[in-house]
Amino acid sequence: MAGANLLARMNSQEVGKAMNTYSIRYLCGPNMNLSYSQEDLVQADSIDEALALKSSWPVERRWDDTSAWSKNPGTSMYYVEAWEATQLKEES
């Protein structure tokens, strides 16, 4: 019975949970001259889910999970093609 109450409380907390907002943009070009385009705002539970809306490429995250990119594995360190996501700060 106690387990059922705990599960009900956890589910009610998840329903009220706000999703994070991320700025996502496409970038490509030679490493020292990248071009940005196709900027969008999306809401998702995680930065991985936000990038999955644009690409199935592998995700590389910043240490604090506030930004990441999904880089085309077929590109090199000299030419980049990727989707970059940055978590926007919540306004207080």
PDB file of N, CA and C in Angstrom:
ATOM      1  N   MET A   1       0.820  -1.187   0.000  1.00  0.00           N
ATOM      2  CA  MET A   1       0.000   0.000   0.000  1.00  0.00           C
ATOM      3  C   MET A   1       0.870   1.259   0.000  1.00  0.00           C
ATOM      4  N   ALA A   2       1.938   1.260   0.803  1.00  0.00           N
ATOM      5  CA  ALA A   2       2.826   2.420   0.854  1.00  0.00           C
ATOM      6  C   ALA A   2       3.496   2.638  -0.500  1.00  0.00           C
ATOM      7  N   GLY A   3       3.838   1.552  -1.188  1.00  0.00           N
ATOM      8  CA  GLY A   3       4.452   1.659  -2.515  1.00  0.00           C
ATOM      9  C   GLY A   3       3.517   2.299  -3.523  1.00  0.00           C
ATOM     10  N   ALA A   4       2.215   1.981  -3.437  1.00  0.00           N
ATOM     11  CA  ALA A   4       1.227   2.571  -4.346  1.00  0.00           C
ATOM     12  C   ALA A   4       1.090   4.067  -4.098  1.00  0.00           C
ATOM     13  N   ASN A   5       1.130   4.485  -2.820  1.00  0.00           N
ATOM     14  CA  ASN A   5       1.044   5.915  -2.507  1.00  0.00           C
ATOM     15  C   ASN A   5       2.265   6.667  -3.028  1.00  0.00           C
ATOM     16  N   LEU A   6       3.447   6.070  -2.880  1.00  0.00           N
ATOM     17  CA  LEU A   6       4.665   6.694  -3.374  1.00  0.00           C
ATOM     18  C   LEU A   6       4.610   6.845  -4.886  1.00  0.00           C
ATOM     19  N   LEU A   7       4.155   5.803  -5.587  1.00  0.00           N
ATOM     20  CA  LEU A   7       4.034   5.845  -7.032  1.00  0.00           C
ATOM     21  C   LEU A   7       3.040   6.921  -7.465  1.00  0.00           C
ATOM     22  N   ALA A   8       1.924   7.046  -6.777  1.00  0.00           N
ATOM     23  CA  ALA A   8       0.929   8.066  -7.107  1.00  0.00           C
ATOM     24  C   ALA A   8       1.511   9.466  -6.927  1.00  0.00           C
ATOM     25  N   ARG A   9       2.299   9.677  -5.853  1.00  0.00           N
ATOM     26  CA  ARG A   9       2.923  10.981  -5.630  1.00  0.00           C
ATOM     27  C   ARG A   9       3.943  11.294  -6.711  1.00  0.00           C
ATOM     28  N   MET A  10       4.744  10.303  -7.109  1.00  0.00           N
ATOM     29  CA  MET A  10       5.750  10.507  -8.146  1.00  0.00           C
ATOM     30  C   MET A  10       5.078  10.859  -9.464  1.00  0.00           C
ATOM     31  N   ASN A  11       3.989  10.153  -9.805  1.00  0.00           N
ATOM     32  CA  ASN A  11       3.284  10.436 -11.051  1.00  0.00           C
ATOM     33  C   ASN A  11       2.679  11.828 -11.050  1.00  0.00           C
ATOM     34  N   SER A  12       2.134  12.285  -9.934  1.00  0.00           N
ATOM     35  CA  SER A  12       1.542  13.615  -9.870  1.00  0.00           C
ATOM     36  C   SER A  12       2.621  14.694  -9.992  1.00  0.00           C
ATOM     37  N   GLN A  13       3.831  14.433  -9.489  1.00  0.00           N
ATOM     38  CA  GLN A  13       4.921  15.395  -9.628  1.00  0.00           C
ATOM     39  C   GLN A  13       5.377  15.486 -11.077  1.00  0.00           C
ATOM     40  N   GLU A  14       5.403  14.361 -11.778  1.00  0.00           N
ATOM     41  CA  GLU A  14       5.817  14.355 -13.179  1.00  0.00           C
ATOM     42  C   GLU A  14       4.825  15.121 -14.052  1.00  0.00           C
ATOM     43  N   VAL A  15       3.534  15.023 -13.756  1.00  0.00           N
ATOM     44  CA  VAL A  15       2.521  15.698 -14.558  1.00  0.00           C
ATOM     45  C   VAL A  15       2.701  17.208 -14.485  1.00  0.00           C
ATOM     46  N   GLY A  16       3.026  17.729 -13.305  1.00  0.00           N
ATOM     47  CA  GLY A  16       3.186  19.161 -13.127  1.00  0.00           C
ATOM     48  C   GLY A  16       4.561  19.687 -13.496  1.00  0.00           C
ATOM     49  N   LYS A  17       5.458  18.825 -13.896  1.00  0.00           N
ATOM     50  CA  LYS A  17       6.833  19.208 -14.192  1.00  0.00           C
ATOM     51  C   LYS A  17       6.903  20.016 -15.488  1.00  0.00           C
ATOM     52  N   ALA A  18       7.550  21.164 -15.435  1.00  0.00           N
ATOM     53  CA  ALA A  18       7.703  22.002 -16.620  1.00  0.00           C
ATOM     54  C   ALA A  18       8.855  21.479 -17.479  1.00  0.00           C
ATOM     55  N   MET A  19       8.686  21.574 -18.781  1.00  0.00           N
ATOM     56  CA  MET A  19       9.735  21.153 -19.696  1.00  0.00           C
ATOM     57  C   MET A  19      10.736  22.290 -19.881  1.00  0.00           C
ATOM     58  N   ASN A  20      11.970  21.942 -20.188  1.00  0.00           N
ATOM     59  CA  ASN A  20      13.009  22.933 -20.452  1.00  0.00           C
ATOM     60  C   ASN A  20      12.848  23.479 -21.862  1.00  0.00           C
ATOM     61  N   THR A  21      13.288  24.713 -22.071  1.00  0.00           N
ATOM     62  CA  THR A  21      13.269  25.321 -23.397  1.00  0.00           C
ATOM     63  C   THR A  21      14.699  25.385 -23.915  1.00  0.00           C
ATOM     64  N   TYR A  22      14.875  24.989 -25.175  1.00  0.00           N
ATOM     65  CA  TYR A  22      16.195  24.959 -25.801  1.00  0.00           C
ATOM     66  C   TYR A  22      16.176  25.748 -27.100  1.00  0.00           C
ATOM     67  N   SER A  23      17.265  26.451 -27.351  1.00  0.00           N
ATOM     68  CA  SER A  23      17.490  27.098 -28.634  1.00  0.00           C
ATOM     69  C   SER A  23      18.323  26.118 -29.454  1.00  0.00           C
ATOM     70  N   ILE A  24      17.823  25.774 -30.635  1.00  0.00           N
ATOM     71  CA  ILE A  24      18.532  24.811 -31.487  1.00  0.00           C
ATOM     72  C   ILE A  24      18.837  25.487 -32.823  1.00  0.00           C
ATOM     73  N   ARG A  25      20.065  25.321 -33.288  1.00  0.00           N
ATOM     74  CA  ARG A  25      20.426  25.871 -34.592  1.00  0.00           C
ATOM     75  C   ARG A  25      21.350  24.913 -35.330  1.00  0.00           C
ATOM     76  N   TYR A  26      21.270  24.990 -36.645  1.00  0.00           N
ATOM     77  CA  TYR A  26      22.095  24.155 -37.517  1.00  0.00           C
ATOM     78  C   TYR A  26      23.371  24.922 -37.832  1.00  0.00           C
ATOM     79  N   LEU A  27      24.502  24.249 -37.781  1.00  0.00           N
ATOM     80  CA  LEU A  27      25.754  24.890 -38.161  1.00  0.00           C
ATOM     81  C   LEU A  27      26.534  23.978 -39.093  1.00  0.00           C
ATOM     82  N   CYS A  28      27.278  24.609 -40.000  1.00  0.00           N
ATOM     83  CA  CYS A  28      28.116  23.830 -40.920  1.00  0.00           C
ATOM     84  C   CYS A  28      29.201  24.736 -41.491  1.00  0.00           C
ATOM     85  N   GLY A  29      30.204  24.109 -42.047  1.00  0.00           N
ATOM     86  CA  GLY A  29      31.269  24.833 -42.716  1.00  0.00           C
ATOM     87  C   GLY A  29      32.648  24.446 -42.238  1.00  0.00           C
ATOM     88  N   PRO A  30      33.659  25.102 -42.805  1.00  0.00           N
ATOM     89  CA  PRO A  30      35.027  24.867 -42.346  1.00  0.00           C
ATOM     90  C   PRO A  30      35.163  25.276 -40.890  1.00  0.00           C
ATOM     91  N   ASN A  31      36.004  24.591 -40.154  1.00  0.00           N
ATOM     92  CA  ASN A  31      36.113  24.762 -38.711  1.00  0.00           C
ATOM     93  C   ASN A  31      36.296  26.211 -38.261  1.00  0.00           C
ATOM     94  N   MET A  32      37.065  26.999 -38.955  1.00  0.00           N
ATOM     95  CA  MET A  32      37.307  28.381 -38.537  1.00  0.00           C
ATOM     96  C   MET A  32      36.304  29.367 -39.145  1.00  0.00           C
ATOM     97  N   ASN A  33      35.298  28.878 -39.879  1.00  0.00           N
ATOM     98  CA  ASN A  33      34.345  29.765 -40.548  1.00  0.00           C
ATOM     99  C   ASN A  33      32.961  29.122 -40.576  1.00  0.00           C
ATOM    100  N   LEU A  34      32.420  28.776 -39.409  1.00  0.00           N
ATOM    101  CA  LEU A  34      31.122  28.105 -39.336  1.00  0.00           C
ATOM    102  C   LEU A  34      29.978  29.061 -39.641  1.00  0.00           C
ATOM    103  N   SER A  35      28.957  28.557 -40.307  1.00  0.00           N
ATOM    104  CA  SER A  35      27.745  29.331 -40.599  1.00  0.00           C
ATOM    105  C   SER A  35      26.597  28.741 -39.801  1.00  0.00           C
ATOM    106  N   TYR A  36      25.785  29.612 -39.188  1.00  0.00           N
ATOM    107  CA  TYR A  36      24.625  29.179 -38.420  1.00  0.00           C
ATOM    108  C   TYR A  36      23.363  29.483 -39.204  1.00  0.00           C
ATOM    109  N   SER A  37      22.377  28.588 -39.108  1.00  0.00           N
ATOM    110  CA  SER A  37      21.097  28.814 -39.771  1.00  0.00           C
ATOM    111  C   SER A  37      20.016  27.979 -39.083  1.00  0.00           C
ATOM    112  N   GLN A  38      18.790  28.119 -39.549  1.00  0.00           N
ATOM    113  CA  GLN A  38      17.647  27.321 -39.092  1.00  0.00           C
ATOM    114  C   GLN A  38      17.506  27.296 -37.571  1.00  0.00           C
ATOM    115  N   GLU A  39      17.417  28.445 -36.941  1.00  0.00           N
ATOM    116  CA  GLU A  39      17.290  28.498 -35.490  1.00  0.00           C
ATOM    117  C   GLU A  39      15.834  28.305 -35.072  1.00  0.00           C
ATOM    118  N   ASP A  40      15.612  27.446 -34.057  1.00  0.00           N
ATOM    119  CA  ASP A  40      14.284  27.152 -33.524  1.00  0.00           C
ATOM    120  C   ASP A  40      14.334  27.116 -32.003  1.00  0.00           C
ATOM    121  N   LEU A  41      13.184  27.343 -31.384  1.00  0.00           N
ATOM    122  CA  LEU A  41      13.019  27.125 -29.947  1.00  0.00           C
ATOM    123  C   LEU A  41      12.147  25.894 -29.776  1.00  0.00           C
ATOM    124  N   VAL A  42      12.591  24.964 -28.934  1.00  0.00           N
ATOM    125  CA  VAL A  42      11.823  23.749 -28.684  1.00  0.00           C
ATOM    126  C   VAL A  42      11.744  23.492 -27.183  1.00  0.00           C
ATOM    127  N   GLN A  43      10.729  22.755 -26.779  1.00  0.00           N
ATOM    128  CA  GLN A  43      10.607  22.336 -25.384  1.00  0.00           C
ATOM    129  C   GLN A  43      10.778  20.826 -25.334  1.00  0.00           C
ATOM    130  N   ALA A  44      11.578  20.387 -24.363  1.00  0.00           N
ATOM    131  CA  ALA A  44      11.856  18.955 -24.196  1.00  0.00           C
ATOM    132  C   ALA A  44      12.282  18.699 -22.762  1.00  0.00           C
ATOM    133  N   ASP A  45      12.223  17.443 -22.353  1.00  0.00           N
ATOM    134  CA  ASP A  45      12.635  17.071 -21.000  1.00  0.00           C
ATOM    135  C   ASP A  45      14.147  17.110 -20.829  1.00  0.00           C
ATOM    136  N   SER A  46      14.885  16.860 -21.917  1.00  0.00           N
ATOM    137  CA  SER A  46      16.349  16.833 -21.829  1.00  0.00           C
ATOM    138  C   SER A  46      16.938  17.392 -23.114  1.00  0.00           C
ATOM    139  N   ILE A  47      18.211  17.696 -23.052  1.00  0.00           N
ATOM    140  CA  ILE A  47      18.885  18.228 -24.232  1.00  0.00           C
ATOM    141  C   ILE A  47      18.990  17.164 -25.323  1.00  0.00           C
ATOM    142  N   ASP A  48      19.099  15.895 -24.918  1.00  0.00           N
ATOM    143  CA  ASP A  48      19.131  14.796 -25.901  1.00  0.00           C
ATOM    144  C   ASP A  48      17.811  14.715 -26.662  1.00  0.00           C
ATOM    145  N   GLU A  49      16.693  14.858 -25.946  1.00  0.00           N
ATOM    146  CA  GLU A  49      15.380  14.817 -26.603  1.00  0.00           C
ATOM    147  C   GLU A  49      15.197  16.014 -27.531  1.00  0.00           C
ATOM    148  N   ALA A  50      15.699  17.163 -27.131  1.00  0.00           N
ATOM    149  CA  ALA A  50      15.599  18.354 -27.977  1.00  0.00           C
ATOM    150  C   ALA A  50      16.359  18.142 -29.291  1.00  0.00           C
ATOM    151  N   LEU A  51      17.575  17.617 -29.215  1.00  0.00           N
ATOM    152  CA  LEU A  51      18.362  17.372 -30.427  1.00  0.00           C
ATOM    153  C   LEU A  51      17.782  16.250 -31.275  1.00  0.00           C
ATOM    154  N   ALA A  52      17.133  15.277 -30.638  1.00  0.00           N
ATOM    155  CA  ALA A  52      16.520  14.162 -31.382  1.00  0.00           C
ATOM    156  C   ALA A  52      15.383  14.652 -32.286  1.00  0.00           C
ATOM    157  N   LEU A  53      14.818  15.814 -31.980  1.00  0.00           N
ATOM    158  CA  LEU A  53      13.777  16.379 -32.850  1.00  0.00           C
ATOM    159  C   LEU A  53      14.343  16.812 -34.193  1.00  0.00           C
ATOM    160  N   LYS A  54      15.653  17.062 -34.258  1.00  0.00           N
ATOM    161  CA  LYS A  54      16.300  17.544 -35.481  1.00  0.00           C
ATOM    162  C   LYS A  54      17.205  16.521 -36.145  1.00  0.00           C
ATOM    163  N   SER A  55      17.793  15.619 -35.362  1.00  0.00           N
ATOM    164  CA  SER A  55      18.831  14.751 -35.914  1.00  0.00           C
ATOM    165  C   SER A  55      18.953  13.445 -35.142  1.00  0.00           C
ATOM    166  N   SER A  56      19.427  12.434 -35.832  1.00  0.00           N
ATOM    167  CA  SER A  56      19.712  11.152 -35.173  1.00  0.00           C
ATOM    168  C   SER A  56      21.222  10.960 -34.978  1.00  0.00           C
ATOM    169  N   TRP A  57      21.999  12.001 -35.244  1.00  0.00           N
ATOM    170  CA  TRP A  57      23.448  11.920 -35.064  1.00  0.00           C
ATOM    171  C   TRP A  57      23.803  11.810 -33.582  1.00  0.00           C
ATOM    172  N   PRO A  58      24.967  11.274 -33.261  1.00  0.00           N
ATOM    173  CA  PRO A  58      25.385  11.144 -31.859  1.00  0.00           C
ATOM    174  C   PRO A  58      25.483  12.514 -31.166  1.00  0.00           C
ATOM    175  N   VAL A  59      25.140  12.539 -29.887  1.00  0.00           N
ATOM    176  CA  VAL A  59      25.130  13.774 -29.101  1.00  0.00           C
ATOM    177  C   VAL A  59      26.384  13.853 -28.235  1.00  0.00           C
ATOM    178  N   GLU A  60      27.027  15.016 -28.244  1.00  0.00           N
ATOM    179  CA  GLU A  60      28.154  15.309 -27.357  1.00  0.00           C
ATOM    180  C   GLU A  60      27.719  16.462 -26.463  1.00  0.00           C
ATOM    181  N   ARG A  61      27.728  16.228 -25.132  1.00  0.00           N
ATOM    182  CA  ARG A  61      27.230  17.205 -24.170  1.00  0.00           C
ATOM    183  C   ARG A  61      28.351  17.960 -23.477  1.00  0.00           C
ATOM    184  N   ARG A  62      28.038  19.199 -23.108  1.00  0.00           N
ATOM    185  CA  ARG A  62      28.925  19.968 -22.242  1.00  0.00           C
ATOM    186  C   ARG A  62      28.829  19.370 -20.845  1.00  0.00           C
ATOM    187  N   TRP A  63      29.832  19.531 -20.030  1.00  0.00           N
ATOM    188  CA  TRP A  63      29.900  18.889 -18.708  1.00  0.00           C
ATOM    189  C   TRP A  63      28.704  19.206 -17.822  1.00  0.00           C
ATOM    190  N   ASP A  64      28.096  20.393 -17.940  1.00  0.00           N
ATOM    191  CA  ASP A  64      26.972  20.745 -17.065  1.00  0.00           C
ATOM    192  C   ASP A  64      25.608  20.558 -17.735  1.00  0.00           C
ATOM    193  N   ASP A  65      25.577  19.948 -18.900  1.00  0.00           N
ATOM    194  CA  ASP A  65      24.343  19.637 -19.646  1.00  0.00           C
ATOM    195  C   ASP A  65      23.508  20.858 -20.020  1.00  0.00           C
ATOM    196  N   THR A  66      24.107  22.045 -20.126  1.00  0.00           N
ATOM    197  CA  THR A  66      23.360  23.220 -20.562  1.00  0.00           C
ATOM    198  C   THR A  66      23.469  23.446 -22.066  1.00  0.00           C
ATOM    199  N   SER A  67      24.398  22.751 -22.711  1.00  0.00           N
ATOM    200  CA  SER A  67      24.507  22.815 -24.161  1.00  0.00           C
ATOM    201  C   SER A  67      25.094  21.505 -24.678  1.00  0.00           C
ATOM    202  N   ALA A  68      24.821  21.251 -25.954  1.00  0.00           N
ATOM    203  CA  ALA A  68      25.323  20.024 -26.590  1.00  0.00           C
ATOM    204  C   ALA A  68      25.211  20.198 -28.094  1.00  0.00           C
ATOM    205  N   TRP A  69      25.838  19.283 -28.817  1.00  0.00           N
ATOM    206  CA  TRP A  69      25.617  19.262 -30.248  1.00  0.00           C
ATOM    207  C   TRP A  69      25.484  17.842 -30.728  1.00  0.00           C
ATOM    208  N   SER A  70      24.777  17.712 -31.830  1.00  0.00           N
ATOM    209  CA  SER A  70      24.575  16.438 -32.495  1.00  0.00           C
ATOM    210  C   SER A  70      25.316  16.560 -33.821  1.00  0.00           C
ATOM    211  N   LYS A  71      26.531  15.994 -33.876  1.00  0.00           N
ATOM    212  CA  LYS A  71      27.438  16.193 -35.009  1.00  0.00           C
ATOM    213  C   LYS A  71      27.376  15.019 -35.982  1.00  0.00           C
ATOM    214  N   ASN A  72      27.359  15.354 -37.255  1.00  0.00           N
ATOM    215  CA  ASN A  72      27.389  14.341 -38.304  1.00  0.00           C
ATOM    216  C   ASN A  72      28.691  13.556 -38.173  1.00  0.00           C
ATOM    217  N   PRO A  73      28.608  12.247 -37.931  1.00  0.00           N
ATOM    218  CA  PRO A  73      29.830  11.458 -37.746  1.00  0.00           C
ATOM    219  C   PRO A  73      30.664  11.338 -39.020  1.00  0.00           C
ATOM    220  N   GLY A  74      30.104  11.716 -40.165  1.00  0.00           N
ATOM    221  CA  GLY A  74      30.838  11.640 -41.424  1.00  0.00           C
ATOM    222  C   GLY A  74      31.679  12.869 -41.708  1.00  0.00           C
ATOM    223  N   THR A  75      31.633  13.860 -40.819  1.00  0.00           N
ATOM    224  CA  THR A  75      32.444  15.060 -41.021  1.00  0.00           C
ATOM    225  C   THR A  75      33.728  14.953 -40.207  1.00  0.00           C
ATOM    226  N   SER A  76      34.644  15.872 -40.464  1.00  0.00           N
ATOM    227  CA  SER A  76      35.945  15.806 -39.790  1.00  0.00           C
ATOM    228  C   SER A  76      36.133  17.018 -38.890  1.00  0.00           C
ATOM    229  N   MET A  77      37.311  17.120 -38.290  1.00  0.00           N
ATOM    230  CA  MET A  77      37.588  18.292 -37.463  1.00  0.00           C
ATOM    231  C   MET A  77      37.803  19.539 -38.318  1.00  0.00           C
ATOM    232  N   TYR A  78      37.948  19.373 -39.635  1.00  0.00           N
ATOM    233  CA  TYR A  78      38.175  20.509 -40.530  1.00  0.00           C
ATOM    234  C   TYR A  78      36.889  21.011 -41.172  1.00  0.00           C
ATOM    235  N   TYR A  79      35.872  20.164 -41.257  1.00  0.00           N
ATOM    236  CA  TYR A  79      34.571  20.569 -41.792  1.00  0.00           C
ATOM    237  C   TYR A  79      33.498  20.004 -40.862  1.00  0.00           C
ATOM    238  N   VAL A  80      32.618  20.855 -40.370  1.00  0.00           N
ATOM    239  CA  VAL A  80      31.625  20.463 -39.372  1.00  0.00           C
ATOM    240  C   VAL A  80      30.214  20.624 -39.927  1.00  0.00           C
ATOM    241  N   GLU A  81      29.369  19.671 -39.582  1.00  0.00           N
ATOM    242  CA  GLU A  81      27.939  19.742 -39.860  1.00  0.00           C
ATOM    243  C   GLU A  81      27.251  19.210 -38.604  1.00  0.00           C
ATOM    244  N   ALA A  82      26.448  20.056 -37.931  1.00  0.00           N
ATOM    245  CA  ALA A  82      25.879  19.649 -36.653  1.00  0.00           C
ATOM    246  C   ALA A  82      24.653  20.489 -36.299  1.00  0.00           C
ATOM    247  N   TRP A  83      23.874  19.985 -35.351  1.00  0.00           N
ATOM    248  CA  TRP A  83      22.806  20.738 -34.690  1.00  0.00           C
ATOM    249  C   TRP A  83      23.292  21.048 -33.292  1.00  0.00           C
ATOM    250  N   GLU A  84      23.194  22.308 -32.897  1.00  0.00           N
ATOM    251  CA  GLU A  84      23.660  22.743 -31.583  1.00  0.00           C
ATOM    252  C   GLU A  84      22.450  23.173 -30.749  1.00  0.00           C
ATOM    253  N   ALA A  85      22.392  22.740 -29.497  1.00  0.00           N
ATOM    254  CA  ALA A  85      21.290  23.106 -28.599  1.00  0.00           C
ATOM    255  C   ALA A  85      21.852  23.746 -27.332  1.00  0.00           C
ATOM    256  N   THR A  86      21.177  24.797 -26.893  1.00  0.00           N
ATOM    257  CA  THR A  86      21.540  25.489 -25.662  1.00  0.00           C
ATOM    258  C   THR A  86      20.287  25.649 -24.822  1.00  0.00           C
ATOM    259  N   GLN A  87      20.373  25.272 -23.560  1.00  0.00           N
ATOM    260  CA  GLN A  87      19.235  25.424 -22.672  1.00  0.00           C
ATOM    261  C   GLN A  87      19.078  26.893 -22.300  1.00  0.00           C
ATOM    262  N   LEU A  88      17.853  27.413 -22.445  1.00  0.00           N
ATOM    263  CA  LEU A  88      17.586  28.800 -22.086  1.00  0.00           C
ATOM    264  C   LEU A  88      17.287  28.872 -20.601  1.00  0.00           C
ATOM    265  N   LYS A  89      17.735  29.929 -19.977  1.00  0.00           N
ATOM    266  CA  LYS A  89      17.492  30.118 -18.532  1.00  0.00           C
ATOM    267  C   LYS A  89      16.035  30.484 -18.307  1.00  0.00           C
ATOM    268  N   GLU A  90      15.477  29.946 -17.232  1.00  0.00           N
ATOM    269  CA  GLU A  90      14.104  30.276 -16.855  1.00  0.00           C
ATOM    270  C   GLU A  90      14.071  31.666 -16.256  1.00  0.00           C
ATOM    271  N   GLU A  91      13.058  32.426 -16.642  1.00  0.00           N
ATOM    272  CA  GLU A  91      12.900  33.767 -16.076  1.00  0.00           C
ATOM    273  C   GLU A  91      12.238  33.654 -14.712  1.00  0.00           C
ATOM    274  N   SER A  92      12.722  34.424 -13.756  1.00  0.00           N
ATOM    275  CA  SER A  92      12.177  34.380 -12.399  1.00  0.00           C
ATOM    276  C   SER A  92      11.099  35.431 -12.222  1.00  0.00           C
TER     277      SER A  92
END
